[in-house]
Coordinates of C-alpha atoms in Angstrom, one line a residue:
Chain A
X231 CA -6.7 40.5 24.1
X232 CA -4.6 40.3 20.9
X233 CA -4.1 37.0 19.1
X234 CA -1.7 36.1 16.3
X235 CA -3.0 33.8 13.6
X236 CA -0.2 32.1 11.7
X237 CA -0.8 30.5 8.4
X238 CA 1.5 28.0 6.7
X239 CA 2.4 27.0 3.1
X240 CA 5.3 25.3 1.3
X241 CA 7.5 26.4 -1.6
X242 CA 5.4 24.0 -3.7
X243 CA 2.2 26.0 -2.8
X244 CA 3.9 29.3 -3.7
X245 CA 5.2 27.8 -7.0
X246 CA 1.8 26.7 -8.0
X247 CA 0.2 30.0 -7.2
X248 CA 2.9 31.7 -9.3
X249 CA 1.7 29.7 -12.4
X250 CA 4.4 27.0 -12.2
X251 CA 3.4 23.4 -12.2
X252 CA 5.2 22.0 -9.2
X253 CA 3.6 18.6 -9.2
X254 CA -0.1 19.2 -8.7
X255 CA -0.7 21.7 -11.5
X256 CA -0.5 25.5 -11.6
X257 CA -3.3 27.7 -10.3
X258 CA -5.5 29.2 -13.0
X259 CA -6.1 33.0 -13.1
X260 CA -9.6 32.4 -11.9
X261 CA -8.5 30.4 -8.9
X262 CA -6.0 33.0 -7.9
X263 CA -8.6 35.8 -8.3
X264 CA -11.1 33.9 -6.2
X265 CA -8.5 33.7 -3.4
X266 CA -7.5 37.4 -3.7
X267 CA -11.2 38.4 -3.6
X268 CA -11.9 36.2 -0.6
X269 CA -8.9 37.5 1.4
X270 CA -9.6 41.1 0.5
X271 CA -13.3 40.7 1.6
X272 CA -12.4 39.0 4.9
X273 CA -9.6 41.5 5.7
X274 CA -12.0 44.4 5.0
X275 CA -14.6 42.9 7.3
X276 CA -12.1 42.5 10.1
X277 CA -10.9 46.1 9.5
X278 CA -14.5 47.4 9.7
X279 CA -15.3 45.4 12.8
X280 CA -12.2 47.0 14.3
X281 CA -10.6 43.6 15.1
X282 CA -7.7 43.7 12.6
X283 CA -4.5 45.1 14.0
X284 CA -2.2 44.0 11.2
X285 CA -1.8 41.4 8.5
X286 CA 1.1 40.5 6.3
X287 CA 1.9 37.8 3.8
X288 CA 5.5 36.6 3.5
X289 CA 7.5 36.1 0.3
X290 CA 8.1 32.6 -0.9
X291 CA 10.4 30.4 1.2
X292 CA 13.0 30.4 -1.6
X293 CA 13.6 34.1 -0.9
X294 CA 14.6 33.3 2.7
X295 CA 18.1 33.7 4.0
X296 CA 19.2 32.1 7.2
X297 CA 21.9 33.8 9.3
X298 CA 23.8 31.8 11.9
X299 CA 27.0 32.1 13.8
X300 CA 30.0 29.8 13.2
X301 CA 33.1 30.3 15.3
X302 CA 31.8 33.6 16.3
X303 CA 31.4 34.8 12.7
X304 CA 27.9 35.4 11.2
X305 CA 27.3 33.3 8.1
X306 CA 24.4 33.4 5.6
X307 CA 22.8 30.5 3.8
X308 CA 20.2 30.3 1.1
X309 CA 16.8 28.6 1.3
X310 CA 17.0 26.4 4.4
X311 CA 13.6 24.8 3.5
X312 CA 12.8 21.7 1.6
X313 CA 10.3 22.3 -1.2
X314 CA 7.4 20.6 0.4
X315 CA 8.1 21.7 4.0
X316 CA 5.4 23.9 5.5
X317 CA 6.7 27.2 6.7
X318 CA 5.2 30.4 8.0
X319 CA 3.5 32.1 5.0
X320 CA 1.7 35.0 6.6
X321 CA 0.0 36.2 9.8
X322 CA -2.9 38.2 11.1
X323 CA -2.9 40.1 14.4
X324 CA -6.4 40.5 15.6
X325 CA -7.7 42.1 18.8
X326 CA -10.9 40.5 19.8
X327 CA -13.0 39.7 22.9
X328 CA -12.2 36.1 23.4
X329 CA -10.0 33.1 22.3
X330 CA -13.2 31.6 20.8
X331 CA -13.7 34.6 18.5
X332 CA -10.0 34.4 17.4
X333 CA -10.6 30.7 16.6
X334 CA -13.8 31.7 14.7
X335 CA -11.8 34.2 12.6
X336 CA -9.1 31.6 11.8
X337 CA -11.8 29.2 10.8
X338 CA -13.3 31.7 8.4
X339 CA -9.9 32.4 6.9
X340 CA -9.6 28.6 6.4
X341 CA -12.6 28.7 4.1
X342 CA -10.6 30.5 1.5
X343 CA -11.2 29.0 -2.0
X344 CA -8.3 27.1 -3.5
X345 CA -7.8 24.3 -6.1
X346 CA -8.8 21.0 -4.8
X347 CA -6.2 19.2 -2.7
X348 CA -4.2 22.3 -2.0
X349 CA -5.7 22.9 1.4
X350 CA -6.4 19.3 2.3
X351 CA -3.8 19.5 5.0
X352 CA -3.9 23.2 5.7
X353 CA -4.0 24.5 9.2
X354 CA -3.4 27.7 11.2
X355 CA -2.0 28.3 14.6
X356 CA -3.5 30.9 17.0
X357 CA -1.5 32.2 19.8
X358 CA -2.3 34.9 22.4
X359 CA 0.1 37.8 22.4
X360 CA 1.8 38.8 25.6
X361 CA 1.5 42.6 26.0
X362 CA 3.8 43.1 29.0
X363 CA 6.1 41.4 31.5
X364 CA 3.1 41.2 33.8
X365 CA 1.3 39.1 31.3
X366 CA 4.1 36.6 31.4
X367 CA 3.9 36.3 35.1
X368 CA 7.2 38.0 35.9
Chain B
X241 CA -25.2 70.5 -2.6
X242 CA -24.8 66.7 -2.8
X243 CA -22.5 64.9 -0.5
X244 CA -19.6 64.2 -2.9
X245 CA -19.5 67.9 -4.1
X246 CA -19.4 68.9 -0.5
X247 CA -16.6 66.4 0.1
X248 CA -14.6 67.8 -2.8
X249 CA -15.0 71.4 -1.5
X250 CA -13.9 70.3 2.0
X251 CA -10.8 68.6 0.5
X252 CA -10.0 71.7 -1.5
X253 CA -10.4 74.0 1.5
X254 CA -8.7 71.8 4.1
X255 CA -5.1 72.9 3.4
X256 CA -6.1 76.5 3.0
X257 CA -7.9 76.5 6.4
X258 CA -5.0 74.7 8.1
X259 CA -2.6 77.1 6.5
X260 CA -4.5 80.1 7.7
X261 CA -4.8 78.8 11.2
X262 CA -1.1 77.9 11.5
X263 CA -0.1 81.2 10.0
X264 CA -2.2 83.1 12.6
X265 CA -1.6 81.0 15.7
X266 CA 1.3 78.6 15.1
X267 CA 0.9 75.3 16.9
X268 CA 1.0 73.1 13.8
X269 CA 0.1 69.9 15.7
X270 CA -2.9 71.3 17.6
X271 CA -4.1 73.4 14.7
X272 CA -4.3 70.2 12.6
X273 CA -6.5 68.5 15.2
X274 CA -8.7 71.7 15.3
X275 CA -9.1 71.8 11.6
X276 CA -10.0 68.1 11.4
X277 CA -12.8 68.8 13.9
X278 CA -14.0 71.8 11.9
X279 CA -14.1 69.7 8.7
X280 CA -16.0 67.1 10.6
X281 CA -18.5 69.7 11.8
X282 CA -18.9 71.0 8.2
X283 CA -19.4 67.5 6.8
X284 CA -22.3 67.0 9.1
X285 CA -23.8 70.5 9.1
X286 CA -23.5 71.7 5.5
X287 CA -25.5 68.9 3.8
X288 CA -28.3 69.7 6.4
X289 CA -28.2 73.5 6.7
X290 CA -26.6 74.5 3.4
X291 CA -23.1 75.7 2.6
X292 CA -22.3 79.1 4.3
X293 CA -21.6 82.1 2.1
X294 CA -17.9 82.1 2.8
X295 CA -17.2 78.4 3.6
X296 CA -13.4 79.1 4.1
X297 CA -14.1 81.8 6.7
X298 CA -16.6 79.6 8.4
X299 CA -14.1 76.8 8.7
X300 CA -11.3 79.1 9.9
X301 CA -13.6 80.5 12.6
X302 CA -14.7 77.1 13.8
X303 CA -11.1 75.8 13.8
X304 CA -9.8 78.8 15.6
X305 CA -12.4 78.5 18.3
X306 CA -11.6 74.8 18.6
X307 CA -7.9 75.5 18.8
X308 CA -8.5 77.9 21.7
X309 CA -10.4 75.1 23.4
X310 CA -7.6 72.7 22.8
X311 CA -5.0 75.2 24.1
X312 CA -7.1 75.9 27.2
X313 CA -7.3 72.2 28.0
X314 CA -3.5 72.0 28.0
X315 CA -1.7 72.0 31.3
X316 CA 0.3 75.2 30.8
X317 CA -2.9 77.0 29.9
X318 CA -2.0 80.5 30.9
X319 CA 1.4 80.5 29.2
X320 CA 0.1 79.1 25.9
X321 CA -2.8 81.6 25.8
X322 CA -0.3 84.3 26.2
X323 CA 1.6 82.9 23.3
X324 CA -1.5 82.9 21.1
X325 CA -2.4 86.4 22.1
X326 CA 1.2 87.6 21.3
X327 CA 1.1 85.9 17.9
X328 CA -2.0 87.7 16.8
X329 CA -0.5 90.1 14.3
X330 CA -1.7 93.7 14.2
X331 CA -3.4 92.9 10.9
X332 CA -5.6 90.4 12.6
X333 CA -7.1 93.1 14.9
X334 CA -8.2 95.2 11.9
X335 CA -10.3 94.3 8.9
X336 CA -8.1 93.7 5.9
X337 CA -7.9 96.4 3.2
X338 CA -10.2 95.7 0.3
X339 CA -7.4 95.4 -2.2
X340 CA -5.5 92.8 -0.3
X341 CA -5.5 89.5 -2.3
X342 CA -6.8 86.4 -0.6
X343 CA -3.8 84.5 0.8
X344 CA -5.6 81.2 0.5
X345 CA -3.5 79.6 -2.3
X346 CA -0.1 80.7 -0.8
X347 CA -1.1 79.1 2.5
X348 CA -1.5 75.7 0.7
X349 CA 2.0 76.1 -0.9
X350 CA 3.6 77.1 2.5
X351 CA 2.0 74.0 4.0
X352 CA 3.4 71.8 1.3
X353 CA 6.9 73.2 1.9
X354 CA 6.5 72.7 5.6
X355 CA 5.4 69.0 5.2
X356 CA 8.3 68.3 2.8
X357 CA 10.8 69.9 5.2
X358 CA 14.3 68.4 4.9
X359 CA 14.5 67.5 8.6
X360 CA 11.8 64.9 7.9
X361 CA 12.5 61.4 6.5
X362 CA 10.8 60.7 3.1
X363 CA 8.1 58.4 4.7
X364 CA 7.3 61.1 7.2
X365 CA 7.1 63.7 4.4
X366 CA 4.7 61.5 2.5
X367 CA 2.5 60.8 5.5
X368 CA 2.4 64.5 6.7
X369 CA 1.7 65.7 3.2
X370 CA -1.3 63.3 2.7
X371 CA -2.6 64.2 6.1
X372 CA -2.2 68.0 6.2
X373 CA -2.4 68.9 2.5
X374 CA -4.4 66.0 1.2
X375 CA -6.8 65.9 4.1
X376 CA -6.7 62.1 4.3
X377 CA -7.5 60.5 7.6
X378 CA -4.7 58.6 9.4
X379 CA -6.7 55.4 8.9
X380 CA -6.8 56.0 5.1
X381 CA -3.0 56.7 4.9
X382 CA -2.3 53.7 7.1
X383 CA -4.3 51.4 4.7
X384 CA -2.6 52.8 1.7
X385 CA 0.8 52.2 3.1
X386 CA -0.2 48.8 4.6
X387 CA 0.8 49.6 8.1
X388 CA -1.4 49.6 11.2
X389 CA -3.2 52.8 12.2
X390 CA -1.2 52.9 15.4
X391 CA 2.1 52.9 13.5
X392 CA 0.9 55.6 11.2
X393 CA -0.4 57.7 14.1
X394 CA 3.1 57.4 15.7
X395 CA 4.8 58.4 12.4
X396 CA 2.6 61.5 11.9
X397 CA 2.9 62.5 15.5
X398 CA 6.7 62.3 15.4
X399 CA 6.8 64.2 12.2
X400 CA 4.6 67.0 13.6
X401 CA 6.8 67.1 16.7
X402 CA 9.9 67.4 14.5
X403 CA 8.4 70.2 12.5
X404 CA 7.7 72.0 15.8
X405 CA 11.2 71.3 17.2
X406 CA 12.9 72.5 14.1
X407 CA 11.2 75.9 14.5
X408 CA 10.4 76.2 10.9
X409 CA 8.7 79.6 10.5
X410 CA 5.3 79.5 8.6
X411 CA 6.3 81.3 5.5
X412 CA 7.6 80.5 2.0
X413 CA 11.4 79.9 2.0
X414 CA 13.5 82.5 0.1
X415 CA 13.9 82.2 -3.7
X416 CA 17.2 80.2 -3.6
X417 CA 16.0 77.8 -1.0
X418 CA 12.6 77.5 -2.6
X419 CA 14.1 76.3 -5.9
X420 CA 15.9 73.6 -3.9
X421 CA 12.9 72.7 -1.8
X422 CA 10.5 72.6 -4.7
X423 CA 12.5 69.5 -5.8
X424 CA 11.6 67.8 -2.5
X425 CA 7.9 68.7 -2.8
X426 CA 7.8 67.3 -6.4
X427 CA 9.7 64.2 -5.3
X428 CA 7.2 63.5 -2.5
X429 CA 4.3 63.8 -4.9
X430 CA 6.1 61.5 -7.3
X431 CA 6.6 58.9 -4.5
X432 CA 2.9 59.1 -3.5
X433 CA 1.9 58.5 -7.1
X434 CA 4.3 55.6 -7.5
X435 CA 3.0 54.0 -4.3
X436 CA -0.5 54.2 -5.8
X437 CA 0.5 53.1 -9.3
X438 CA 3.6 50.9 -9.6
X439 CA 3.1 48.6 -6.7
X440 CA -0.5 47.8 -7.5
X441 CA -1.1 44.1 -7.0
X442 CA -4.5 42.7 -7.4
X443 CA -7.7 44.7 -7.1
X444 CA -6.7 47.1 -4.4
X445 CA -8.7 50.3 -4.5
X446 CA -7.0 52.1 -1.8
X447 CA -3.8 52.3 -3.8
X448 CA -5.6 53.6 -6.9
X449 CA -7.0 56.4 -4.7
X450 CA -3.5 57.3 -3.7
X451 CA -2.5 57.8 -7.4
X452 CA -5.6 60.0 -7.8
X453 CA -4.7 62.0 -4.7
X454 CA -1.1 62.5 -6.1
X455 CA -2.6 63.8 -9.3
X456 CA -4.9 66.2 -7.5
X457 CA -2.0 67.6 -5.4
X458 CA 0.3 67.9 -8.5
X459 CA -2.5 70.0 -10.1
X460 CA -2.5 72.2 -7.0
X461 CA 1.3 72.6 -7.2
X462 CA 1.2 73.3 -10.9
X463 CA -1.5 76.0 -10.4
X464 CA 0.5 77.6 -7.6
X465 CA 3.8 77.4 -9.5
X466 CA 2.7 77.9 -13.1
X467 CA 6.2 78.9 -14.3
X468 CA 8.0 75.9 -12.9
X469 CA 8.5 73.5 -15.9
X470 CA 9.2 70.5 -13.7
X471 CA 6.0 71.0 -11.8
X472 CA 4.2 70.9 -15.2
X473 CA 6.4 67.9 -16.2
X474 CA 5.5 66.0 -13.1
X475 CA 1.8 66.5 -13.6
X476 CA 2.1 65.5 -17.2
X477 CA 4.0 62.4 -16.3
X478 CA 1.3 61.3 -13.8
X479 CA -1.5 62.0 -16.3
X480 CA 0.2 60.2 -19.1
X481 CA 1.1 57.2 -17.0
X482 CA -2.3 56.9 -15.2
X483 CA -4.0 57.2 -18.6
X484 CA -2.9 53.5 -19.2
X485 CA -4.3 52.2 -15.9
X486 CA -7.6 50.8 -17.3
X487 CA -5.7 48.6 -19.7
X488 CA -2.9 47.5 -17.4
X489 CA -4.6 44.5 -15.7
X490 CA -6.9 41.8 -17.1
X491 CA -10.1 40.8 -15.5
X492 CA -8.4 38.3 -13.2
X493 CA -5.9 40.9 -12.0
X494 CA -3.1 39.6 -14.3
X495 CA -0.6 42.1 -15.7
X496 CA -1.0 43.1 -19.3
X497 CA 2.3 44.4 -20.9
X498 CA 2.0 47.7 -22.8
X499 CA 2.5 46.1 -26.2
X500 CA -0.6 43.9 -25.6
X501 CA -2.8 46.5 -24.0
X502 CA -6.1 47.5 -25.6
X503 CA -5.3 51.1 -26.4
X504 CA -9.0 52.1 -26.8
X505 CA -9.2 51.7 -23.0
X506 CA -6.6 54.4 -22.4
X507 CA -7.9 57.7 -20.9
X508 CA -7.9 60.0 -23.9
X509 CA -8.6 63.2 -21.9
X510 CA -5.6 62.6 -19.6
X511 CA -3.4 61.9 -22.7
X512 CA -4.5 65.2 -24.4
X513 CA -4.0 67.2 -21.2
X514 CA -0.6 65.6 -20.5
X515 CA 0.7 66.1 -24.0
X516 CA -0.2 69.7 -23.9
X517 CA 1.4 70.3 -20.5
X518 CA 4.7 68.6 -21.5
X519 CA 4.8 70.3 -24.9
X520 CA 4.5 73.7 -23.3
X521 CA 7.0 72.8 -20.5
X522 CA 9.6 71.5 -23.0
X523 CA 9.7 74.8 -24.9
X524 CA 11.2 76.5 -21.8
X525 CA 14.8 75.5 -22.0
X526 CA 16.8 72.5 -20.7
X527 CA 14.3 69.9 -19.6
X528 CA 14.5 68.2 -16.2
X529 CA 13.9 64.5 -15.5
X530 CA 10.1 64.8 -14.9
X531 CA 9.7 66.5 -18.3
X532 CA 11.8 63.9 -20.0
X533 CA 10.0 61.0 -18.5
X534 CA 6.7 62.7 -19.4
X535 CA 7.9 63.2 -23.0
X536 CA 8.7 59.4 -23.2
X537 CA 5.3 58.6 -21.8
X538 CA 3.7 60.9 -24.3
X539 CA 5.4 59.1 -27.2
X540 CA 4.0 55.8 -25.9
X541 CA 0.5 57.2 -25.4
X542 CA 0.4 58.8 -28.8
X543 CA 1.4 55.8 -30.8
X544 CA -1.7 54.3 -32.5
X545 CA -0.2 50.7 -32.1
X546 CA 2.8 49.3 -30.3
X547 CA 4.6 48.8 -33.6
X548 CA 4.2 52.4 -34.6
X549 CA 5.9 53.7 -31.4
X550 CA 8.6 56.3 -32.1
X551 CA 11.5 54.2 -30.6
X552 CA 14.4 56.3 -32.0
X553 CA 13.0 59.4 -30.3
X554 CA 12.4 57.5 -27.0
X555 CA 16.0 56.2 -27.2
X556 CA 17.3 59.8 -27.6
X557 CA 15.2 60.9 -24.6
X558 CA 16.5 58.1 -22.4
X559 CA 20.0 59.1 -23.4
X560 CA 19.3 62.7 -22.2
X561 CA 17.9 61.2 -19.0
X562 CA 21.0 59.1 -18.4
X563 CA 23.2 62.1 -18.5
X564 CA 21.6 63.5 -15.4
X565 CA 21.5 60.4 -13.3
X566 CA 23.2 57.1 -12.5
X567 CA 20.0 55.1 -12.3
X568 CA 20.2 51.4 -13.4
X569 CA 16.5 51.2 -14.2
X570 CA 16.8 54.1 -16.7
X571 CA 19.8 52.3 -18.3
X572 CA 17.6 49.1 -18.5
X573 CA 14.8 51.0 -20.2
X574 CA 17.3 52.6 -22.5
X575 CA 18.4 49.1 -23.6
X576 CA 14.8 48.2 -24.4
X577 CA 14.4 51.3 -26.5
X578 CA 17.6 50.6 -28.3
X579 CA 16.4 47.0 -29.0
X580 CA 13.1 48.2 -30.4
X581 CA 14.8 50.9 -32.5
X582 CA 17.8 48.9 -33.8
X583 CA 17.0 45.3 -33.2
X584 CA 17.3 42.9 -30.3
X585 CA 21.1 42.2 -30.8
X586 CA 21.9 45.9 -30.0
X587 CA 19.8 45.7 -26.9
X588 CA 21.3 42.4 -25.7
X589 CA 24.8 43.9 -26.1
X590 CA 23.8 46.8 -23.8
X591 CA 22.3 44.3 -21.2
X592 CA 25.7 42.4 -21.1
X593 CA 27.2 45.7 -20.0
X594 CA 24.5 46.2 -17.3
X595 CA 24.8 42.7 -15.8
X596 CA 27.9 43.7 -13.9
X597 CA 25.9 46.4 -12.0
X598 CA 25.3 45.1 -8.6
X599 CA 22.2 47.0 -8.1
X600 CA 20.7 45.2 -11.1
X601 CA 22.4 41.8 -11.3
X602 CA 19.9 40.0 -8.9
X603 CA 16.9 42.0 -10.1
X604 CA 14.2 40.0 -12.0
X605 CA 13.7 42.9 -14.4
X606 CA 17.1 42.4 -15.9
X607 CA 16.2 38.8 -16.7
X608 CA 12.8 39.6 -17.9
X609 CA 14.2 42.1 -20.4
X610 CA 16.8 39.6 -21.6
X611 CA 14.0 37.0 -22.0
X612 CA 11.9 39.4 -24.1
X613 CA 14.9 40.3 -26.3
X614 CA 15.9 36.7 -26.8
X615 CA 12.4 35.9 -27.8
X616 CA 12.4 38.7 -30.3
X617 CA 15.7 37.4 -31.7
X618 CA 14.1 34.0 -32.2
X619 CA 16.1 32.2 -29.4
X620 CA 13.1 30.4 -27.9
X621 CA 15.1 28.2 -25.6
X622 CA 17.3 30.9 -24.2
X623 CA 14.2 33.1 -23.7
X624 CA 12.3 30.3 -21.9
X625 CA 15.3 29.9 -19.5
X626 CA 15.5 33.6 -18.9
X627 CA 11.7 33.9 -18.2
X628 CA 12.0 31.2 -15.6
X629 CA 15.1 32.8 -14.0
X630 CA 13.2 36.1 -13.9
X631 CA 10.1 34.4 -12.3
X632 CA 12.3 32.9 -9.6
X633 CA 13.7 36.3 -8.7
X634 CA 10.4 38.2 -8.8
X635 CA 8.5 38.5 -5.5
X636 CA 5.1 39.6 -6.6
X637 CA 2.6 37.0 -7.6
X638 CA 1.2 38.8 -10.7
X639 CA 4.7 39.3 -12.0
X640 CA 5.6 35.6 -11.4
X641 CA 2.4 34.5 -13.1
X642 CA 3.1 36.7 -16.1
X643 CA 6.7 35.4 -16.5
X644 CA 5.7 31.7 -16.1
X645 CA 3.0 32.2 -18.7
X646 CA 5.5 33.7 -21.2
X647 CA 7.9 30.7 -20.5
X648 CA 5.0 28.2 -21.0
X649 CA 4.1 29.8 -24.3
X650 CA 7.6 29.0 -25.6
X651 CA 7.5 25.3 -24.6
X652 CA 8.4 23.2 -27.7
X653 CA 5.2 21.6 -29.2
X654 CA 4.8 18.1 -27.8
X655 CA 3.9 15.9 -30.8
X656 CA 0.6 14.0 -30.5
X657 CA 0.8 10.6 -29.0
X658 CA 3.8 9.5 -27.0
X659 CA 5.5 12.6 -25.6
X660 CA 8.6 10.6 -24.7
X661 CA 9.9 8.3 -27.4
X662 CA 12.4 6.7 -25.0

């Protein structure tokens, strides 16, 4: 079974990682390097165990554009998110033997080092992926 | 023979063997699988039993045998075997005359031209070249391009199918077409190199390996086309650019701009080789874009300090480069060179002209260059604003951190005590 692990962050988190003080202080080079090393290691482990299907990080929320439809005409707006609003920041697609294993992987990802306070409220969502119409009960 | 020497030999032989098998039997797609299996057999047997006297012939024989197996396993077995039999040229039934030169190197070149066929999209050309000529596994290529292995497998399979459908014969194109197609071959190698070099973010080894692979393939092409000045220029450009890699990032992965790099870390052997290559190539008439870019890189690499860089010469080379192309990044680099040669004001004037270019107006690099030039001219406040604007537009974390750090350096000194008198 494949599972999608979704991780969340706010524009504020992105700003602080980019070296800008957005209220709680900017990340130092060492803090960023610790995160990169941790993520590289875990992703490599998942790759070697054959469980990693794909993983991507998303650019900061400020680079988001929202497209809607008004009177039948598409319109585009800039940054629909408030600075502190948690939005999707990246995802992993893993293929593993059980939901429990997917939760274990997400738990391990949650141990990523970060400046104190940043991850106090961090969480991830894990959702099974439907492979076919049959999976959905049609 | 130790394992890594054996791996080098296999990598060197892989395209020659694939070329020989395709030339003899056709079936590019199946031949590729057969050669992979022959290489795998060699990788396990040679370290144990020793390398055979003629390793290339050994591999061709094993791959050909495997190809026959694969063809037999196919549904239309009879028909395909007939095809193979019909494709065996009279030459293959007889032993070759003693004075016939070994076709090995030509096969590699034909393979390269085949992988860079115009009917393929650039990503497919890249993938197929790395797989067939570079001998990288699909998993390695997928990791380097950050896509899943399944996606890369589909891309390579489609590319092989397309080569098959287009009915490209396995031979070098004629002289006129070859000149045109050499451009595509060089461009693909250039893209592979850039993928490995320019987009490096953080300590990602796979990408560094990609740059090394591009250099290895550029060496092969230069050896096969020794009279092509652009092939020499491209190899020189890669060597002269890659020479700076060890000084490009700090210990924590942060970007270090060229002016602040520790030049003693630069790869002196690569610089010497690159300079010699580009000097020889430039003596052969009107230089193409790879030679010009290599000449610019050589001037940077040869300067003992950032201050002693020959900026007037670099400006002139960018002007030559701009004549042949309408590339906004070249115009931006030209503006930097002008600023360094004639002062920041001259560079800022050129930037004003570029700001109207839609391809550049939202790009963080335009703001970053403006920030640097404003800082040079002593306008700290304007520079700080421009660094921040650049950081907002940049997408990569190391770039953002670099730009924020520059902005922070220009913060006005806060006097001791009460920072806010109001």
